[in-house]
Each structure stands twice: as structure tokens, then as C-alpha cells.
Amino acid sequence: MERYLYPHTIDNGSGEQITFIKYVKDEAGDYLEVENTVTPNAGPPMHVHWKQEESLTVVQGKIGVQILGEGEQFFEVGQTATFKAGVPHRFWSAGTEPLICKGYIKPADNIEYFLTEIFKSTKANGGERPGLFDSAYLTTKYKSEFEMSEIPAFVKKVIFPVIVFLGTLLGKYGKYKDAPDAVK
């Protein structure tokens, strides 16, 4: 079942926009072609894709990147930053103009669904961060695929499961009834 029509654009309300250009079926593994637009000084916090490699080539602007525990690096137009699966990283628009990158995420798995829902919740929550119930549900359901490194382990292991339990009792998760299963 195709979940999205392409191109499919999401916006988190705080300076990040991702367009999923197309879903590519490939014998070596399906992947998503993407384009990111990030306003100066904006970008995702430290995170990890446990199963996906992410690669971004700068089309406009300057990207700052950081691997957890390492120093910052910068790439300009025509240069590529690639983040291997399982490597915690972050990136941001490090210049004075919006950053535009083209790239891929491979394999696709649930990244498009996860980011679509996280961005939707963040935008609805004023662009600051996703809503608490949404954050707890999505990061718990997809913990085998994605992790937000900046959320303390105690919150992820103890607090979020309690919030998911309460959210389930309060009927907060009906909108996720068709959510795809996490990849194990």
C-alpha cells in the first residue's frame, strides 16, 4: 500500500522542511530521495537512525555536521555528508542563507512515517518540540529504528512508557491506528 503521493513535503514549523522526492524500489534496497531546506541555525537535534544511512549533498548554503563525541565539520555547495546507520549525528544550516540539500535515506523503512508524524506534532506544538503524548508514542513504537539522543535514558525507558500507557487510556492514539509496524 502506498502511504504517500510524491513529492511529499513536511514542515516542522521551526525552520526545517523535508521533501520526499520519490520512493525508489531497488534490488540493493529501497530508498527515499529527499530534499531538505533548513533556515540558518536550525536543524535536528542529535539523533540516530539504527537501520538507515542518510546522505546529504549541499545544493545551497553551508551545512554544519557533528557525530556524537566528535568535533563539528562544515560542508559547502557540492560537498556531501553521509551518516552511516547506527551513528548518532546532528546537522544544521551553518550559513547566513537557507541550506538546501539533496540526498537519500536507505533503506526507507519507516523514516517517512516517523518524521511526518514528528514534524506534524512539532508544528502543532508551536514549532518548539513534538507534543508529549506524540513524542512518547512515536519514540517508543519506533525505538528499534530511531532514537533522539538528547532525551535522557530514564525518560525513554521509564517515563515515556508510562505516558504511552496513560495516552492509551485517554484515547490519545487513535490517529496512529494505521501506523506501520516497527522494523525489528
CSV table of N, CA, C and O in Angstrom, one decimal, residues 89-157:
chain,number,residue,atom,x,y,z
A,89,HIS,N,24.1,11.5,15.2
A,89,HIS,CA,24.6,12.7,14.5
A,89,HIS,C,23.6,13.8,14.5
A,89,HIS,O,22.4,13.6,14.9
A,90,ARG,N,24.0,15.0,14.2
A,90,ARG,CA,23.1,16.2,14.0
A,90,ARG,C,23.7,17.0,12.9
A,90,ARG,O,24.8,16.9,12.5
A,91,PHE,N,22.8,17.8,12.3
A,91,PHE,CA,23.2,18.8,11.3
A,91,PHE,C,22.4,20.0,11.4
A,91,PHE,O,21.3,20.1,12.0
A,92,TRP,N,22.9,21.1,10.8
A,92,TRP,CA,22.2,22.4,10.9
A,92,TRP,C,22.7,23.3,9.7
A,92,TRP,O,23.7,23.1,9.1
A,93,SER,N,21.9,24.3,9.5
A,93,SER,CA,22.3,25.3,8.5
A,93,SER,C,23.3,26.3,9.1
A,93,SER,O,23.0,27.0,10.0
A,94,ALA,N,24.5,26.2,8.7
A,94,ALA,CA,25.6,26.9,9.3
A,94,ALA,C,26.0,28.2,8.6
A,94,ALA,O,26.9,28.9,9.0
A,95,GLY,N,25.2,28.6,7.6
A,95,GLY,CA,25.5,29.8,6.9
A,95,GLY,C,24.4,30.9,7.1
A,95,GLY,O,23.6,30.7,8.1
A,96,THR,N,24.5,31.9,6.3
A,96,THR,CA,23.5,33.0,6.5
A,96,THR,C,22.3,32.9,5.6
A,96,THR,O,21.4,33.7,5.7
A,97,GLU,N,22.3,32.0,4.7
A,97,GLU,CA,21.2,31.7,3.8
A,97,GLU,C,20.6,30.3,4.1
A,97,GLU,O,21.3,29.5,4.7
A,98,PRO,N,19.4,30.1,3.7
A,98,PRO,CA,18.8,28.7,3.9
A,98,PRO,C,19.7,27.7,3.3
A,98,PRO,O,20.3,27.8,2.2
A,99,LEU,N,19.8,26.6,4.0
A,99,LEU,CA,20.5,25.4,3.5
A,99,LEU,C,19.6,24.5,2.7
A,99,LEU,O,18.5,24.3,3.1
A,100,ILE,N,20.0,24.1,1.5
A,100,ILE,CA,19.3,23.2,0.7
A,100,ILE,C,20.2,22.0,0.4
A,100,ILE,O,21.3,22.2,-0.1
A,101,CYS,N,19.7,20.8,0.7
A,101,CYS,CA,20.5,19.6,0.4
A,101,CYS,C,19.6,18.6,-0.3
A,101,CYS,O,18.4,18.6,-0.1
A,102,LYS,N,20.2,17.8,-1.2
A,102,LYS,CA,19.5,16.7,-1.8
A,102,LYS,C,20.3,15.5,-1.4
A,102,LYS,O,21.5,15.5,-1.2
A,103,GLY,N,19.5,14.4,-1.2
A,103,GLY,CA,20.2,13.2,-0.8
A,103,GLY,C,19.3,12.0,-0.8
A,103,GLY,O,18.3,11.9,-1.5
A,104,TYR,N,19.6,11.0,0.1
A,104,TYR,CA,18.8,9.8,0.2
A,104,TYR,C,18.8,9.3,1.6
A,104,TYR,O,19.7,9.6,2.4
A,105,ILE,N,17.8,8.4,1.9
A,105,ILE,CA,17.8,7.7,3.2
A,105,ILE,C,17.5,6.2,2.7
A,105,ILE,O,16.6,5.9,2.0
A,106,LYS,N,18.5,5.4,3.2
A,106,LYS,CA,18.4,4.0,2.7
A,106,LYS,C,18.7,3.0,3.8
A,106,LYS,O,19.7,3.2,4.5
A,107,PRO,N,17.9,2.0,4.1
A,107,PRO,CA,16.6,1.7,3.4
A,107,PRO,C,15.5,2.7,4.0
A,107,PRO,O,15.7,3.3,5.0
A,108,ALA,N,14.4,2.7,3.3
A,108,ALA,CA,13.4,3.7,3.6
A,108,ALA,C,12.7,3.3,5.0
A,108,ALA,O,12.5,4.1,5.8
A,109,ASP,N,12.4,2.0,5.1
A,109,ASP,CA,11.7,1.5,6.3
A,109,ASP,C,10.6,2.5,6.7
A,109,ASP,O,9.8,2.9,5.9
A,110,ASN,N,10.6,3.0,8.0
A,110,ASN,CA,9.5,3.8,8.5
A,110,ASN,C,9.9,5.3,8.7
A,110,ASN,O,9.2,6.0,9.3
A,111,ILE,N,11.1,5.7,8.1
A,111,ILE,CA,11.5,7.0,8.3
A,111,ILE,C,10.5,8.1,7.9
A,111,ILE,O,10.3,9.1,8.5
A,112,GLU,N,9.9,7.9,6.8
A,112,GLU,CA,8.9,8.9,6.2
A,112,GLU,C,7.7,9.0,7.2
A,112,GLU,O,7.3,10.1,7.5
A,113,TYR,N,7.2,7.9,7.6
A,113,TYR,CA,6.1,7.9,8.5
A,113,TYR,C,6.5,8.6,9.9
A,113,TYR,O,5.8,9.5,10.3
A,114,PHE,N,7.6,8.2,10.4
A,114,PHE,CA,8.1,8.7,11.7
A,114,PHE,C,8.3,10.2,11.6
A,114,PHE,O,7.8,11.0,12.5
A,115,LEU,N,9.0,10.7,10.6
A,115,LEU,CA,9.3,12.1,10.5
A,115,LEU,C,8.0,12.9,10.2
A,115,LEU,O,7.9,14.0,10.7
A,116,THR,N,7.2,12.4,9.4
A,116,THR,CA,5.9,13.1,9.1
A,116,THR,C,5.1,13.3,10.3
A,116,THR,O,4.7,14.4,10.6
A,117,GLU,N,5.0,12.3,11.2
A,117,GLU,CA,4.2,12.5,12.4
A,117,GLU,C,4.9,13.4,13.4
A,117,GLU,O,4.3,14.2,14.1
A,118,ILE,N,6.3,13.2,13.5
A,118,ILE,CA,7.0,14.1,14.5
A,118,ILE,C,6.9,15.5,14.0
A,118,ILE,O,6.7,16.4,14.8
A,119,PHE,N,7.1,15.8,12.7
A,119,PHE,CA,7.0,17.2,12.2
A,119,PHE,C,5.6,17.7,12.4
A,119,PHE,O,5.5,18.9,12.8
A,120,LYS,N,4.6,16.9,12.1
A,120,LYS,CA,3.2,17.4,12.3
A,120,LYS,C,3.0,17.8,13.7
A,120,LYS,O,2.4,18.8,14.0
A,121,SER,N,3.4,17.0,14.7
A,121,SER,CA,3.2,17.3,16.1
A,121,SER,C,4.0,18.5,16.5
A,121,SER,O,3.5,19.3,17.3
A,122,THR,N,5.2,18.6,16.0
A,122,THR,CA,6.1,19.8,16.4
A,122,THR,C,5.4,21.1,15.9
A,122,THR,O,5.4,22.0,16.6
A,123,LYS,N,5.0,21.0,14.7
A,123,LYS,CA,4.3,22.2,14.1
A,123,LYS,C,3.1,22.6,14.9
A,123,LYS,O,2.8,23.8,15.2
A,124,ALA,N,2.3,21.6,15.3
A,124,ALA,CA,1.0,21.8,16.0
A,124,ALA,C,1.4,22.3,17.5
A,124,ALA,O,0.6,23.0,18.1
A,125,ASN,N,2.6,22.1,17.9
A,125,ASN,CA,3.0,22.4,19.3
A,125,ASN,C,3.9,23.7,19.2
A,125,ASN,O,4.7,24.0,20.1
A,126,GLY,N,3.7,24.5,18.2
A,126,GLY,CA,4.3,25.8,18.1
A,126,GLY,C,5.8,25.8,17.5
A,126,GLY,O,6.5,26.8,17.6
A,127,GLY,N,6.2,24.7,17.0
A,127,GLY,CA,7.5,24.6,16.4
A,127,GLY,C,8.6,24.3,17.3
A,127,GLY,O,9.8,24.3,17.0
A,128,GLU,N,8.3,24.2,18.6
A,128,GLU,CA,9.4,24.0,19.6
A,128,GLU,C,9.8,22.6,19.7
A,128,GLU,O,11.0,22.3,19.7
A,129,ARG,N,8.9,21.7,19.9
A,129,ARG,CA,9.2,20.2,20.1
A,129,ARG,C,7.9,19.5,19.9
A,129,ARG,O,6.8,20.1,20.0
A,130,PRO,N,7.9,18.2,19.6
A,130,PRO,CA,6.7,17.5,19.4
A,130,PRO,C,5.9,17.4,20.8
A,130,PRO,O,6.5,17.6,21.8
A,131,GLY,N,4.6,17.3,20.7
A,131,GLY,CA,3.7,17.1,21.9
A,131,GLY,C,4.2,15.9,22.7
A,131,GLY,O,4.7,14.9,22.1
A,132,LEU,N,4.0,16.0,24.0
A,132,LEU,CA,4.5,14.9,24.9
A,132,LEU,C,3.9,13.6,24.6
A,132,LEU,O,4.6,12.6,24.5
A,133,PHE,N,2.6,13.5,24.4
A,133,PHE,CA,2.0,12.2,24.1
A,133,PHE,C,2.5,11.6,22.7
A,133,PHE,O,2.7,10.4,22.6
A,134,ASP,N,2.6,12.5,21.7
A,134,ASP,CA,3.1,12.1,20.4
A,134,ASP,C,4.5,11.6,20.5
A,134,ASP,O,4.9,10.6,20.0
A,135,SER,N,5.3,12.4,21.2
A,135,SER,CA,6.8,12.0,21.4
A,135,SER,C,6.9,10.7,22.0
A,135,SER,O,7.7,9.8,21.6
A,136,ALA,N,6.2,10.5,23.1
A,136,ALA,CA,6.3,9.3,23.9
A,136,ALA,C,5.9,8.1,23.0
A,136,ALA,O,6.6,7.0,23.0
A,137,TYR,N,4.8,8.2,22.3
A,137,TYR,CA,4.2,7.1,21.5
A,137,TYR,C,5.2,6.8,20.3
A,137,TYR,O,5.6,5.6,20.2
A,138,LEU,N,5.6,7.8,19.6
A,138,LEU,CA,6.4,7.5,18.4
A,138,LEU,C,7.8,7.0,18.7
A,138,LEU,O,8.3,6.1,18.1
A,139,THR,N,8.4,7.6,19.7
A,139,THR,CA,9.8,7.2,20.1
A,139,THR,C,9.8,5.8,20.7
A,139,THR,O,10.8,5.1,20.6
A,140,THR,N,8.7,5.5,21.4
A,140,THR,CA,8.6,4.1,22.0
A,140,THR,C,8.3,3.1,20.9
A,140,THR,O,9.0,2.1,20.9
A,141,LYS,N,7.3,3.4,20.1
A,141,LYS,CA,7.0,2.4,19.0
A,141,LYS,C,8.1,2.2,18.0
A,141,LYS,O,8.3,1.0,17.6
A,142,TYR,N,8.9,3.2,17.7
A,142,TYR,CA,9.9,3.0,16.7
A,142,TYR,C,11.3,3.1,17.3
A,142,TYR,O,12.3,3.4,16.6
A,143,LYS,N,11.5,2.7,18.5
A,143,LYS,CA,12.8,2.7,19.2
A,143,LYS,C,13.8,1.7,18.5
A,143,LYS,O,15.0,1.9,18.7
A,144,SER,N,13.3,0.7,17.8
A,144,SER,CA,14.3,-0.2,17.1
A,144,SER,C,14.8,0.5,15.9
A,144,SER,O,15.8,0.0,15.3
A,145,GLU,N,14.2,1.6,15.4
A,145,GLU,CA,14.7,2.3,14.2
A,145,GLU,C,15.3,3.6,14.4
A,145,GLU,O,16.2,4.0,13.7
A,146,PHE,N,14.8,4.4,15.4
A,146,PHE,CA,15.2,5.8,15.6
A,146,PHE,C,15.4,6.1,17.1
A,146,PHE,O,14.7,5.5,17.9
A,147,GLU,N,16.3,7.0,17.4
A,147,GLU,CA,16.4,7.4,18.8
A,147,GLU,C,16.8,8.9,18.8
A,147,GLU,O,17.7,9.3,18.0
A,148,MET,N,16.2,9.6,19.7
A,148,MET,CA,16.6,11.0,19.9
A,148,MET,C,17.6,11.0,21.0
A,148,MET,O,17.3,10.7,22.2
A,149,SER,N,18.9,11.2,20.7
A,149,SER,CA,20.0,11.0,21.7
A,149,SER,C,19.9,12.0,22.8
A,149,SER,O,20.4,11.7,23.9
A,150,GLU,N,19.3,13.1,22.6
A,150,GLU,CA,19.2,14.1,23.7
A,150,GLU,C,18.2,13.9,24.8
A,150,GLU,O,18.2,14.6,25.8
A,151,ILE,N,17.3,12.9,24.5
A,151,ILE,CA,16.3,12.6,25.6
A,151,ILE,C,17.0,11.6,26.5
A,151,ILE,O,17.5,10.6,26.1
A,152,PRO,N,17.0,11.9,27.8
A,152,PRO,CA,17.7,11.1,28.8
A,152,PRO,C,17.1,9.6,28.8
A,152,PRO,O,15.9,9.4,28.6
A,153,ALA,N,18.0,8.7,29.0
A,153,ALA,CA,17.6,7.3,29.0
A,153,ALA,C,16.5,7.0,30.0
A,153,ALA,O,15.6,6.2,29.7
A,154,PHE,N,16.5,7.6,31.2
A,154,PHE,CA,15.4,7.3,32.2
A,154,PHE,C,14.1,7.8,31.6
A,154,PHE,O,13.1,7.1,31.8
A,155,VAL,N,14.0,8.9,30.9
A,155,VAL,CA,12.8,9.3,30.3
A,155,VAL,C,12.3,8.3,29.2
A,155,VAL,O,11.1,7.9,29.2
A,156,LYS,N,13.2,7.8,28.4
A,156,LYS,CA,12.9,6.9,27.3
A,156,LYS,C,12.4,5.5,27.9
A,156,LYS,O,11.5,4.9,27.3
A,157,LYS,N,13.1,5.1,28.9
A,157,LYS,CA,12.8,3.7,29.4
A,157,LYS,C,11.7,3.7,30.5
A,157,LYS,O,11.1,2.6,30.7
